[in-house]
Amino acid sequence: MEPKVDFIIAGAQKAGTTALFDYLGDHPQIGLSDVKEVHFFDDEARDWAAPDYGDYHARFGLSDRTKVWGEATPIYLYWKDSLERIRAYRPDIRLIVLLRDPVERAFSHWKMEYARGVETAPFDWCVRRGRTRLFDAQPWGWHREFSYVERGFYGEQIERLFALFPREQVLILQAGALDADPAAALSEVCAFLGVEPFAEVRPRRVHEARDIAYPSRLTPEDAAALRAIYARDMARLQALTGLTFG
């Protein structure tokens, strides 16, 4: 049987997936894809009725079975059909999800897109009237950049994830765990992946937003409006996982 990828860090964007990927790159029993975000299971140009995994597997050294192999593409948790495609690829795969306060995540996401020049509108407009850009988007292209609010509906996403994969195949971490106690968080990841704990944890500097003049800040009014939007979904997330934010 052809070797397959063993685990995926599937989300969420702006929640510490880059830091976790970098940490795991130091572990001698863990192998990673040649780029952080492979973007295979969210590729709408592929024939998903009969997928060819050859170029996906070429991103890894899967012939070396002394390691467990994984990748990190944080849009998979959010992107339509990605989780179903992953399940079709390997039903027993292990999935790691990092979650960050959805209000903070939304603002961090907006800052990233503004710094890239993709976004030109202020944050308050984007999370209010600007959401209609996604509702009107055909196909789903704009969901990659402008899904500031939508990606934060974790309860809905985790519920779909648990409908597709047994809970024992899913590890959910809060983003702050890597900052507060990286050794403890990484020990949990290692146990989940079935590898030895890190002999030494080398400190990582989490990527920071570019130092530019942003036209918006996260105001108390914006935060309150978003928390109201997320309230029902956050209750769903708490019921599913015990996690709360805000």
mmCIF file of C-alpha atoms in Angstrom, residues 9 34-35 37 39 43 45 57 70 73 80 100 108 110 112 124-125 128 168 188 201 206 210 215 230 235 241:
data_model
loop_
_atom_site.group_PDB
_atom_site.id
_atom_site.type_symbol
_atom_site.label_atom_id
_atom_site.label_comp_id
_atom_site.label_asym_id
_atom_site.label_seq_id
_atom_site.Cartn_x
_atom_site.Cartn_y
_atom_site.Cartn_z
ATOM 1 C CA ILE A 9 -2.708 20.905 10.920
ATOM 2 C CA ASP A 34 8.443 21.012 1.687
ATOM 3 C CA VAL A 35 6.262 24.122 2.076
ATOM 4 C CA GLU A 37 0.766 25.447 3.140
ATOM 5 C CA HIS A 39 -3.188 23.838 -0.445
ATOM 6 C CA ASP A 43 -7.710 23.172 -4.842
ATOM 7 C CA ALA A 45 -9.066 22.920 -10.187
ATOM 8 C CA HIS A 57 2.845 12.970 -2.058
ATOM 9 C CA GLY A 70 2.300 15.986 8.052
ATOM 10 C CA THR A 73 -2.837 24.307 5.551
ATOM 11 C CA LYS A 80 -15.957 23.919 1.652
ATOM 12 C CA ARG A 100 -7.856 31.673 18.688
ATOM 13 C CA SER A 108 -5.364 39.845 12.725
ATOM 14 C CA TRP A 110 -7.786 41.890 8.307
ATOM 15 C CA MET A 112 -2.661 40.653 7.105
ATOM 16 C CA ASP A 124 -15.421 48.166 10.787
ATOM 17 C CA TRP A 125 -16.873 48.185 7.275
ATOM 18 C CA ARG A 128 -20.371 44.670 8.855
ATOM 19 C CA GLU A 168 -9.862 10.606 19.134
ATOM 20 C CA GLU A 188 0.420 17.044 24.029
ATOM 21 C CA VAL A 201 12.162 23.094 22.868
ATOM 22 C CA VAL A 206 5.680 34.168 16.407
ATOM 23 C CA ARG A 210 3.912 44.316 9.536
ATOM 24 C CA PRO A 215 -6.393 52.795 9.056
ATOM 25 C CA TYR A 230 -20.528 34.796 17.501
ATOM 26 C CA ALA A 235 -22.179 28.256 22.816
ATOM 27 C CA THR A 241 -15.247 21.032 23.220
#
